[in-house]
Each structure stands twice: as C-alpha cells, then as structure tokens.
XYZ file of C-alpha atoms in Angstrom:
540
model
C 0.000 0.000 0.000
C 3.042 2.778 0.820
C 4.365 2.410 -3.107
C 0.631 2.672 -4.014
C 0.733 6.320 -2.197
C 4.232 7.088 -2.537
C 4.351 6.766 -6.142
C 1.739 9.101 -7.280
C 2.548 11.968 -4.367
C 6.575 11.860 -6.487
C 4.333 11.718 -9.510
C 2.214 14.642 -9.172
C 5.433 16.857 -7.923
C 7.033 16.310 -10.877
C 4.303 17.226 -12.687
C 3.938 20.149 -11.087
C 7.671 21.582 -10.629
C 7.528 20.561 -14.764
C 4.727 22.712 -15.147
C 5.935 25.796 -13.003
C 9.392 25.312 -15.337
C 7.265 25.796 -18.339
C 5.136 28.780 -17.003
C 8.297 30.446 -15.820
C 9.862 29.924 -19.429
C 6.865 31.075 -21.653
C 6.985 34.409 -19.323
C 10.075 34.611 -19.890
C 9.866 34.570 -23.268
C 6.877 36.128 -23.625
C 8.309 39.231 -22.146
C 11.416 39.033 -24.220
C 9.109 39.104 -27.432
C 7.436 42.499 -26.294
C 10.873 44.274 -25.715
C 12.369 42.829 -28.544
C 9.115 44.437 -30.546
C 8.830 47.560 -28.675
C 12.711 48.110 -28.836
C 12.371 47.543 -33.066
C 9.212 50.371 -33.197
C 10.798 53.255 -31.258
C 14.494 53.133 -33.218
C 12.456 52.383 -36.475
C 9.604 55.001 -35.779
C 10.914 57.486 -33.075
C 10.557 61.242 -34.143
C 14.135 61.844 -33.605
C 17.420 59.742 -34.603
C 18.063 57.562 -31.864
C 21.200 55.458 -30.350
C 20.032 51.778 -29.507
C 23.164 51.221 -27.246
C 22.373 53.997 -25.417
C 18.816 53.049 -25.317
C 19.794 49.684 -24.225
C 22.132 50.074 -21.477
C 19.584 52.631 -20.141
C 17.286 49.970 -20.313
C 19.551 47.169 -18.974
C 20.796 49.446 -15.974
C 17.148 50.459 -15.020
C 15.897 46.298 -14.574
C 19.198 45.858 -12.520
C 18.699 48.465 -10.292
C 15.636 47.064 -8.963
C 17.432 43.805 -7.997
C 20.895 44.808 -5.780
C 24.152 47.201 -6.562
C 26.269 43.624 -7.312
C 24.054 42.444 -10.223
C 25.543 44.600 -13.172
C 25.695 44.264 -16.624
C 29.841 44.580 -17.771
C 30.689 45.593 -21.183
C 34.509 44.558 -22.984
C 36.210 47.441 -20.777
C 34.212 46.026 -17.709
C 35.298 42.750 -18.177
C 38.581 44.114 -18.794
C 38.628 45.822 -15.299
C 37.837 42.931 -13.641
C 40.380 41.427 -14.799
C 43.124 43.129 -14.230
C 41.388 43.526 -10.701
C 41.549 39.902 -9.982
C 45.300 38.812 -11.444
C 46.926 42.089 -9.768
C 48.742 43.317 -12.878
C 47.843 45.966 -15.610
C 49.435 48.545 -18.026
C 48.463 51.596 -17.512
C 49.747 55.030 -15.316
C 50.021 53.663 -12.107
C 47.695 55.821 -10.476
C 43.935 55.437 -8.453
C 41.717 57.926 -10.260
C 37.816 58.679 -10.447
C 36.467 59.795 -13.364
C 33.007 62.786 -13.213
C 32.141 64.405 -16.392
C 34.421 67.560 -16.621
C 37.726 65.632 -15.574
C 39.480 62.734 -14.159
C 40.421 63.328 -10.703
C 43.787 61.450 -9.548
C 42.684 59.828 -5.999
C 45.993 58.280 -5.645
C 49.807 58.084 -7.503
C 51.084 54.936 -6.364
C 54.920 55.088 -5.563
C 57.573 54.984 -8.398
C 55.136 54.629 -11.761
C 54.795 56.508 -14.447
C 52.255 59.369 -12.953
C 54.394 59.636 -9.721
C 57.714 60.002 -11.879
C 55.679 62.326 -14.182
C 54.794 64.589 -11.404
C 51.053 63.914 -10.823
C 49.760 64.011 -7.210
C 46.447 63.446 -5.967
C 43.844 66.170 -6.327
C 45.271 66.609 -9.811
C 42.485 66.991 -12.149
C 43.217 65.615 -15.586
C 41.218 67.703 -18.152
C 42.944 67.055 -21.293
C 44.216 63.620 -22.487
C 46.302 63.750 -26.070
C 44.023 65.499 -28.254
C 40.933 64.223 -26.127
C 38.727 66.745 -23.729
C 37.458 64.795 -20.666
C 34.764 66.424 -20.759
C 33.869 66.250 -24.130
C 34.565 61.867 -24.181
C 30.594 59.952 -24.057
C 32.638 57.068 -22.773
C 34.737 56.001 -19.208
C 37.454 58.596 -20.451
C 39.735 56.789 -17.456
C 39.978 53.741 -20.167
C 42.049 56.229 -22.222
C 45.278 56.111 -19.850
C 45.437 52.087 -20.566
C 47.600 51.034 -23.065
C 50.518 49.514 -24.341
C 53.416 49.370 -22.512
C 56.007 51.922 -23.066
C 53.497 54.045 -25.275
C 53.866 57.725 -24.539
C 50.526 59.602 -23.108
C 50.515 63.682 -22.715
C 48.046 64.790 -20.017
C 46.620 68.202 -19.070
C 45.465 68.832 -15.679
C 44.648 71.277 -13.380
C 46.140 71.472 -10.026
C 44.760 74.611 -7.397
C 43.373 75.926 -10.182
C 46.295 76.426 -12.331
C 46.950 74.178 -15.706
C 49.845 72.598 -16.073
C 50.767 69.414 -18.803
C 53.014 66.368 -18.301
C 53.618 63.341 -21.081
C 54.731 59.868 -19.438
C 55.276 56.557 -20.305
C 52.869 53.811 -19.783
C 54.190 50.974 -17.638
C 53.298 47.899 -16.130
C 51.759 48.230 -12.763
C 51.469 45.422 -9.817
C 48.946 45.498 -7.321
C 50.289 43.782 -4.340
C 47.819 42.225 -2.157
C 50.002 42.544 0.578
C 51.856 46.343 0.156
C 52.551 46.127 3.806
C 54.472 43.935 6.530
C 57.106 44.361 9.420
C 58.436 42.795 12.317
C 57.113 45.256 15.169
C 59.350 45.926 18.395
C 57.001 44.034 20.513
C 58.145 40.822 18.334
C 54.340 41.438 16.847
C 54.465 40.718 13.161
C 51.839 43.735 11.071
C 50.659 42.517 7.800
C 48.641 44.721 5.733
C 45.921 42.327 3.215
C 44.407 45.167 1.213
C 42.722 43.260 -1.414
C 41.801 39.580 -2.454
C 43.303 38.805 -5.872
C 45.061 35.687 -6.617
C 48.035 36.163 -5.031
C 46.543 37.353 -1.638
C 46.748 33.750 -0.162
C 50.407 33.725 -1.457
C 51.600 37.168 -0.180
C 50.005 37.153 3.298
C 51.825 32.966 3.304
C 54.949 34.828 2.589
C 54.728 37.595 4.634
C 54.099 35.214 7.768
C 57.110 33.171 7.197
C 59.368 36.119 6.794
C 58.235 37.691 10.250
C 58.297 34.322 11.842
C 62.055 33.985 10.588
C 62.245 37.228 12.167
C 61.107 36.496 15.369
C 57.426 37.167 15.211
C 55.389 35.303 17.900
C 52.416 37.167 17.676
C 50.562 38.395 14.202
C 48.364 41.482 13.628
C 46.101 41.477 10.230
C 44.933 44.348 9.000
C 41.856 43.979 6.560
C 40.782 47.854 7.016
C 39.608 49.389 3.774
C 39.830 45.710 2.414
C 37.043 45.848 -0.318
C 36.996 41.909 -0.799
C 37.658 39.747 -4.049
C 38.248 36.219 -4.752
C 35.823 33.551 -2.733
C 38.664 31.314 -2.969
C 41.952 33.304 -1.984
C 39.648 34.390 1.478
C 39.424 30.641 1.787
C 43.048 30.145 1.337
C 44.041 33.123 3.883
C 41.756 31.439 6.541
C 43.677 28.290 5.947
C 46.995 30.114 6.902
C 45.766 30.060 10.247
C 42.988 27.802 10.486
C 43.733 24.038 10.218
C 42.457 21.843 6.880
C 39.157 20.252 6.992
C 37.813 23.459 8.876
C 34.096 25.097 7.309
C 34.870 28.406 6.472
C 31.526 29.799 4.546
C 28.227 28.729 3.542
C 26.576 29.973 0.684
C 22.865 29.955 0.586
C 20.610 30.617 -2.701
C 17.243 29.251 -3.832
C 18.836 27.519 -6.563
C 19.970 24.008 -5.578
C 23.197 23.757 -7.072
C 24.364 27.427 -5.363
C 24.118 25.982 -2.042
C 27.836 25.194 -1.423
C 30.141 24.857 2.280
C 34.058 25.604 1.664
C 36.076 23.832 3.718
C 40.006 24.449 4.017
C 41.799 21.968 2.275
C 45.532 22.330 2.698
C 48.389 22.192 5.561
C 48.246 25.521 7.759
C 51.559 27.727 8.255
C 50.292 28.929 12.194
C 47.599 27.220 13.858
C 48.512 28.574 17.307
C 50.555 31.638 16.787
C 47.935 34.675 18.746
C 46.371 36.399 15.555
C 44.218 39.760 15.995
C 42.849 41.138 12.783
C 41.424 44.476 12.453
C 38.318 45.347 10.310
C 36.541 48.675 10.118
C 33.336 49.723 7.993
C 35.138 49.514 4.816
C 36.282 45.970 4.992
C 33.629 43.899 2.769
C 33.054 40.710 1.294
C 36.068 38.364 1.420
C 37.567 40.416 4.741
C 34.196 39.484 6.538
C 35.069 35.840 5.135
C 37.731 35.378 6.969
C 37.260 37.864 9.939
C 34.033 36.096 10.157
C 35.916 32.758 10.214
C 38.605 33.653 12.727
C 35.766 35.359 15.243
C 33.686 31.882 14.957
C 36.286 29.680 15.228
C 37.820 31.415 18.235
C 40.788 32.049 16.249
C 41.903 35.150 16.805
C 40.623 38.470 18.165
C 38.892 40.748 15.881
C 39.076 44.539 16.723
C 38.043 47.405 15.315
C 34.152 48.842 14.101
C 31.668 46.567 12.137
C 32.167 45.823 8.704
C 30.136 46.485 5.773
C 28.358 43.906 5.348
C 28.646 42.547 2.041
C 27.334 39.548 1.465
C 25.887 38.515 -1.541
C 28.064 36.100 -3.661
C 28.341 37.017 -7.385
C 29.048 35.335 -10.677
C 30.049 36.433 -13.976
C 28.143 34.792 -16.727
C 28.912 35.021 -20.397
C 27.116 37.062 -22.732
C 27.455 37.858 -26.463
C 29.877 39.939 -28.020
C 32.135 40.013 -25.150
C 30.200 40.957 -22.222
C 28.831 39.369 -18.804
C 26.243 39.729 -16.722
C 27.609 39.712 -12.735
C 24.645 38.409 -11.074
C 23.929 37.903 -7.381
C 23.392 33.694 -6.800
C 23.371 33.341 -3.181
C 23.963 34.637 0.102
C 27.710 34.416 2.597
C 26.994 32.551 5.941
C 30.042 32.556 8.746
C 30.927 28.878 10.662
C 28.516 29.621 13.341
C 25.667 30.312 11.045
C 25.605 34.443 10.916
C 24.541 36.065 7.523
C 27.025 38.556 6.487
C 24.826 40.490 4.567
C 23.542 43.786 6.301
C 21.244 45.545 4.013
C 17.924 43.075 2.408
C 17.652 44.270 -1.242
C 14.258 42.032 -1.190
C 12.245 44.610 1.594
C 12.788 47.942 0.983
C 11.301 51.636 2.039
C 9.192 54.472 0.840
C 11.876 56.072 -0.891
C 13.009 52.588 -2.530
C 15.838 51.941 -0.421
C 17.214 48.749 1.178
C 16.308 48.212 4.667
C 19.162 47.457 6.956
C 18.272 44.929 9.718
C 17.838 46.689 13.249
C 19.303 45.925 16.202
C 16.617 44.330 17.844
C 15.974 41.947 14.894
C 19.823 40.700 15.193
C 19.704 36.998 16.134
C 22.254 35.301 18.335
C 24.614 32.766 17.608
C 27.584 30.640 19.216
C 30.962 30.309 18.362
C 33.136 26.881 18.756
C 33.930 28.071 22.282
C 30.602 29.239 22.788
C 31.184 33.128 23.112
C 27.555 34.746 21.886
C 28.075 36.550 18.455
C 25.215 38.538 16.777
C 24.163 38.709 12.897
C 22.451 41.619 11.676
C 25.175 42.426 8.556
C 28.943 42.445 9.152
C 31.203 40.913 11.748
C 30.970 42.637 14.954
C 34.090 43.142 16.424
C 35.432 41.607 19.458
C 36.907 44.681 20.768
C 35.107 47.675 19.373
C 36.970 51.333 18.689
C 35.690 54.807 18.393
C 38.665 55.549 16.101
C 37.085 52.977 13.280
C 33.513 54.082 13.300
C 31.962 55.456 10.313
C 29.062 57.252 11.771
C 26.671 59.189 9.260
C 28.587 62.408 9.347
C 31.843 60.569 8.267
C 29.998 58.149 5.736
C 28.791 62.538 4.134
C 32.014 63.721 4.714
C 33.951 60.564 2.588
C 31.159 60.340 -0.245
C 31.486 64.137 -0.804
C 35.372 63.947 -1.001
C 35.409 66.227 2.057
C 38.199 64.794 3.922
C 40.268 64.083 0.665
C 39.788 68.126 -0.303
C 40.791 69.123 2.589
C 44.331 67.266 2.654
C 44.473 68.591 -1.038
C 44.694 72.042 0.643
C 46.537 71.086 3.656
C 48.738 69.244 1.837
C 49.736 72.821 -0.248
C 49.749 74.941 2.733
C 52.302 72.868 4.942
C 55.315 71.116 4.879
C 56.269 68.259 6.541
C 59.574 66.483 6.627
C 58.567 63.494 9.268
C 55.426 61.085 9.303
C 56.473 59.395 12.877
C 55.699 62.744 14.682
C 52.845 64.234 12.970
C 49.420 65.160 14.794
C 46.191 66.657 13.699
C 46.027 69.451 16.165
C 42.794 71.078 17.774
C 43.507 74.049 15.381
C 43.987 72.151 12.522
C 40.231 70.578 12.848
C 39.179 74.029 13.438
C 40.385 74.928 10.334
C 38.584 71.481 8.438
C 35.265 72.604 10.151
C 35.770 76.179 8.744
C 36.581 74.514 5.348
C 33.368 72.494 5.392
C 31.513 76.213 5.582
C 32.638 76.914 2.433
C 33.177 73.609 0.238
C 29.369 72.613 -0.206
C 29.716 70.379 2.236
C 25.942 68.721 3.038
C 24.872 66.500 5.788
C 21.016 65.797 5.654
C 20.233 64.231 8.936
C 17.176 61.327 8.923
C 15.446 63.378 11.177
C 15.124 66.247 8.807
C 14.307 63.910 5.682
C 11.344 62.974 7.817
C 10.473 66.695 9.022
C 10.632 67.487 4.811
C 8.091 64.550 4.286
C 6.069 65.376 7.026
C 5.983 69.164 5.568
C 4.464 67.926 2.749
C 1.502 66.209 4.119
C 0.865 69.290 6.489
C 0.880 71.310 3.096
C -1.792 69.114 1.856
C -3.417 68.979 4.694
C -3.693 72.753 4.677
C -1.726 72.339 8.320
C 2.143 74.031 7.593
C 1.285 77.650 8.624
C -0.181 76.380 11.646
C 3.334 74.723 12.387
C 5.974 76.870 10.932
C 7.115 78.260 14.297
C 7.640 74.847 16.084
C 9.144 73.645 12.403
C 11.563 76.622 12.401
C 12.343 75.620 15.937
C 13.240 71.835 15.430
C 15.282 73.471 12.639
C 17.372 75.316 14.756
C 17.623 72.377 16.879
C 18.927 70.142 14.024
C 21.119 72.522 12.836
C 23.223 72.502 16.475
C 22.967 68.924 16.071
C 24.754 68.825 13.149
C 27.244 71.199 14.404
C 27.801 69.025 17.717
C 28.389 65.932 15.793
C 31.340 66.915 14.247
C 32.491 67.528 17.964
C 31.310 64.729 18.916
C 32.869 62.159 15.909
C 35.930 64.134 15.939
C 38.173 60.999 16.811
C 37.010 58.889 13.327
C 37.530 61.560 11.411
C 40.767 63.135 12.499
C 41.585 59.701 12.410
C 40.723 59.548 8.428
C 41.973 63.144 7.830
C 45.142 61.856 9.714
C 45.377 58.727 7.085
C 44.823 60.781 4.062
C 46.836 63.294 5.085
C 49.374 61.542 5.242
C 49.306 59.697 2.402
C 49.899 62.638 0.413
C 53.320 62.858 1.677
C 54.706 59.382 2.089
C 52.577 57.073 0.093
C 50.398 54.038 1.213
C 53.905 52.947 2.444
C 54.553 55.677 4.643
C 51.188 55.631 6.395
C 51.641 52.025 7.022
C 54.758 52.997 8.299
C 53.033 55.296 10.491
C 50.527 53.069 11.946
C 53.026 50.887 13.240
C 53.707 53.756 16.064
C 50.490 56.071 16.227
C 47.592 53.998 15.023
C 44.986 53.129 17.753
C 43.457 50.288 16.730
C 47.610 48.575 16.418
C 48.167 50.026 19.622
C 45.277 48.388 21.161
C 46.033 44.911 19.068
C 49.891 45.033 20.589
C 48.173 45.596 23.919
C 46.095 42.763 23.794
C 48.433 39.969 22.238
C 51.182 41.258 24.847
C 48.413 40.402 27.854
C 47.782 36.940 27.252
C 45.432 36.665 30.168
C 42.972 39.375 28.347
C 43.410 37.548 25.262
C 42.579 34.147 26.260
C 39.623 36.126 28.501
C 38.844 37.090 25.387
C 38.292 33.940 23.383
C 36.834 32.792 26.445
C-alpha cells in the first residue's frame, strides 16, 4: 500500500515543478518578445534619430537596479577591469583615479610609476588627455590612460586651479595584495591584506614566514579598507591560520546547485601563533570571510568597528559579443551560522531603499567556544573602537570627497619632513570645520528627511502655517545637532583626515609605516596579544 501512495505523491510533484518550469519559461519569453518588438518600433519610428546602445544600457541598468548594486551588466572594458582587478597586474599610469564628467580626478599616484615620476599628485584633475577633452569623451574617459606598454601619453590637468601638462610613459603596474608587513618591536608581526586577488593567499603565506624567521610570535592582520575579491583566496588566507578540513563559509541561494560549504583543504603555516585582525566599515566581502571565520572559530581576536556587510556572492556569466552579466546567486553565511549580509535588497522603504536589519531583529549565535556573536550584517568586532567608526557624518564627509579636499589644501599649505611625529592638532580641525563652511559640504540628517516629508503632508493637509514656528524651531535644533556631531565624531575623522593626510606625503607605504607607532586600533592589538590573560579572557 506505501508504493501505491508514494508513487503518485513523487508523480504529481514532478508534474507540477515541470509545469511551473514551463510557465516560468513562456513568461520569460513572452516578455522578451514584447521588448524585442517595442525596442524595433521606437528606433524604427521614433521622431528623432536615436542610439540603440544607449537606449539599451539605459534599459539594462534600469531592470538591474531594482534587484541589488552587485548584479551589473559589464561591457569589454568592464570585463577588462575585472580582470586586471583579480590577477593584480595591468598597463596603464600607475595611479587610483575617479572619473566625473568635466575631468578625471587622480585619488591616488602609487609610488615609483609613471604618474608619480611624471609629477602627478592626488587632487590633480586631468582635463585634457592627447588630443581628447574629458569632458567632451561619451565614454569612461579613465579607459584612455590604458595602453601599451612603453606608449607615450601627454596629459593636461589642473592642479589649485592652475593648468599645467606632463607626457609619461605607460608601464606595467602590480597590485600587491600585501603592500605592507614588518616585524614590530614588541616581536608582533603587522601585515597589511588590502585586497583579495590571486596572489593574496600567497603574499600574506609569505609575509608570515618572513616575520616568523624574524622572530614574530604574535601576528596582527589588518583587513581595514579591504574591499573583498576572490571567494577562494579568502578561503586560502583562513587556511593560513585555520587548520584543513575546517568550514569556512556557507553559501545559501534558492537555486539548488548554489548551495555550497568551503572547507580548508591544505596544511596551515600557524595554527597557534595569537592572531588579531582588524576590520573597520570599509572591509567587505572576502575580509568578513575570513574575519568572520577567525571570530567563529575562536581564532583570533577581531578589533576594530563593524564591517560592511557585504554579502551577496556574485558570478560572472557570459554574454554575447564580449560581455557578462555579474549576477547575485546566493547569500555568505560565517561557521557559526551568521549572515554577512547587512542591508535586504528584497524589503525595501518608501523612498526605494534597502532596509538594513535593526538591532533588535539581530539573532544570536555561538561560536566553537561558545562566546555569543550577533548577525544583523557584518562581523561585529570583538573589541570595538571609536577611532574605526563610520558614523553618518563621516559616511557625508567621505562620499562628498570632504576629507580628501581638505588634505588637497593642507597638503599645499604645509610642509612636513617626518610622518612618525605628525598630529592633527585642535587648530587644525578648526580649520577642516571652517573649510566644510565653504566647500558645499551637506549633511542631511534622517530626522530632517522625515520633518521634509512630514511638511508635505501638512501642506496638503492645509496644516504648515499652523506649524511653521515649532518647524523653524526643530530646525534650529537640528542645525546645532549637526554642528555638535562633528564635535562629537571628531576621533574617526581626524583619524581619516590623519590617514589621508598623510598619504599625500609618504605614500600608502609611509602611512603604514606610520601606523606601526600612532595607530589606535595597532596600539590596542599590541596591547592585547602582549596580555595573554585578556586575550585568552577574550576567546573565552
């Protein structure tokens, strides 16, 4: 009798899963059919002469952005970038620049290439390249500084508002996963991972067996400003530390074959050497991997401010002509069972925004030692810092290149021979705060998007002259807000102003160099692995 009821129940699921496969596909391609039409009749009948690869990547762009930022559609150059991105080698200037529409603004001239030997320094704004306005170029005018090696490129730019010109030679360029490492005088071995190509797993392995030659007992990874990569080389840095057979990360997806664990597969360098890594809100992705991993499997010590929260796994697939689609398949889950991923792309607000889960909806898991560790997006530090926050002023004051402008002028108003002693003085953020008066600076507070929305319902509700004096007064109120906050996150951002600062000076290398004596958070890690009692409390 149980085959007689079995048998039909498998049966009739089939059926059904069958059926939903075919519905799903005739949608599909029913919906394909009308674009494809509708797509023919406007560039066949439209009034004036259109582009259709305009028209299409405005079309493409607008169904993606209803999905999440990681699904995007990557043309030759795209595919290009990631690339280069992911192997760690390119030809080009040697330089970290954004791109707007009237110029391409150098972010960053990395030591000893061509744009640092040619002169350029960040805040230089490349207006002119060859014959070639920026402004005038439809395209990513940043592709037009690739190109073969040794090929000569002339460059106009503007630097505090005078022009000047430069030509250089293109070279090839290597981006080291690991820029950074040395043997601190504690005996505490600093290794800087700032991103996950394919030799991150390689570099951070050789790193750790230089400072152990040197007499390292005791290991300090810093994954700040570590934007992520490769699934696999976070993997292979967990298994540095972690030994083989050890689950890293789950992914997660609705789609059978996406649901995956990674385990570590090979011999470890360090199982027991004490290991704090330090993570801030722009560590993402493959830094949550394995700070995720370390904090679960009682590890190591993680210290610092929460990270982003990037967790949605992605994966190119082909296209025609060149292109790919990079398309969100599943979700990153830590050893003990935490979701990485902070903001849900699936529920979002009025305004169409992502909600970000609250505190009070975090859930609580264990790690192997049975410390409680929360989800709610991110890895939560162990030990947490002012000095790494990114409160909402900071997050304004980064987005609109505040803090970068102002080291541009700072950086042309003082001299400064020695890195080791430098400090942002009380005066100095006096100054920044009287520079935000007149850059444009903008910090829009939730409260007041709320008091705007609530404006306009009193306005339709015939109700706003009744309340303009109390509205002028929470106003006022706001506005002495605003102006306290930057008192009261002055530590994160003379901490970023400090960084960037800098930087301009003495390179990524001589802010690394820096940390090693003035840094907090390092200070804090050196404290920790040189009390072994707090550190074991700790893990504990």
């Amino acid at each position: 009798m149980k085959r007689i009821i079995i048998i039909p129940v498998i049966l009739i699921g089939i059926f059904l899963s069958t059926v939903s496969f075919k519905s799903d596909f005739f949608e599909i391609a029913k919906q394909i059919e009308i674009f494809t039409t509708l797509f023919k009749e406007i560039n066949m009948n439209y009034v004036d002469e259109t582009n259709p690869a305009a028209l299409m990547d405005t079309a493409i762009k607008s169904m993606l952005s209803d999905l999440d930022p990681y699904t995007n559609y990557w043309n030759e150059q795209d595919v290009e970038e990631s690339r280069i991105n992911n192997s760690g080698e390119y030809t080009g200037i040697g330089a970290l620049v954004k791109t707007g529409p009237e110029a391409i603004t150098v972010v960053e001239a990395y030591k000893d290439y061509p744009a640092d030997k040619a002169g350029l320094k960040a805040g230089d704004e490349i207006i002119k390249i060859g014959n070639v306005n920026v402004s005038d170029f439809q395209e990513d005018a940043g592709e037009l500084l690739n190109g073969a090696p040794n090929s000569s490129i002339n460059l106009t730019y503007r630097r505090q508002g005078e022009v000047k010109q430069t030509t250089l030679e293109r070279g090839s360029v290597e981006l080291n996963a690991v820029p950074f490492y040395k043997l601190l005088e504690d005996n505490s071995g600093y290794i800087v991972l700032s991103r996950f190509n394919a030799r991150a797993s390689s570099e951070v392995a050789r790193a750790l067996k230089d400072l152990k030659n040197q007499g390292a007992d005791k290991i300090i990874l810093d994954l700040r400003g570590n934007p992520g990569g490769l699934l696999n080389e976070a993997i292979n840095v967990s298994n540095i530390f972690i030994p083989e057979g050890e689950l890293i990360v789950t992914t997660k997806s609705v789609i059978e074959k996406y649901n995956r664990e990674y385990f570590t597969q090979k011999e470890p360098i360090d199982t027991k050497i004490p290991l704090v890594v330090l993570v801030n809100g722009r560590s993402a992705s493959a830094s949550e991997i394995v700070a995720g991993a370390v904090q679960d499997l009682d590890r190591g010590v993680v210290v610092g401010a929460r990270s982003f929260g990037k967790g949605l796994v992605q994966r190119p697939r082909e296209l025609a002509y060149g292109t790919q689609l990079k398309v969100t398949i599943s979700r990153y889950y830590t050893p003990s069972g935490r979701c990485i991923q902070a903001l849900d792309y699936r529920r979002r607000d009025e305004n169409g925004k992502a909600i970000r889960t609250q505190v009070e909806d975090y859930n609580e898991f264990t790690t192997r030692n049975g410390r409680k560790v929360f989800d709610g997006g991110g890895i939560l530090p162990d030990v947490k810092l002012e000095t790494s926050e990114f409160s909402d002023i900071t997050q304004a004051l980064l987005y609109q290149d505040a803090i970068f402008d102002y080291a541009t002028k700072y950086y042309y108003s003082h001299e400064l021979q020695d890195a080791s002693n430098f400090e942002f003085t009380d005066s100095d953020y006096e100054d920044f705060k009287n520079f935000l008066k007149t850059s444009g600076f903008k910090y829009t507070t939730a409260t007041e998007k709320e008091l705007e929305e609530m404006l306009e319902k009193a306005e339709d509700e015939e109700l706003k002259s009744q309340i303009s004096s109390q509205i002028s007064g929470i106003r006022q109120q706001i506005e002495a807000f605003k102006k306290q906050e930057l008192n009261n996150k002055k530590p994160e951002i003379v901490s970023l102003l400090t960084d960037e600062i800098i930087k301009r000076y003495f390179y990524k290398e001589g802010l690394y160099e820096y940390y090693t004596g003035n840094n907090p958070e390092i200070k804090k890690a050196k404290a920790i692995l040189n009390n072994p009692t707090e550190y074991s409390s700790i893990l504990n």
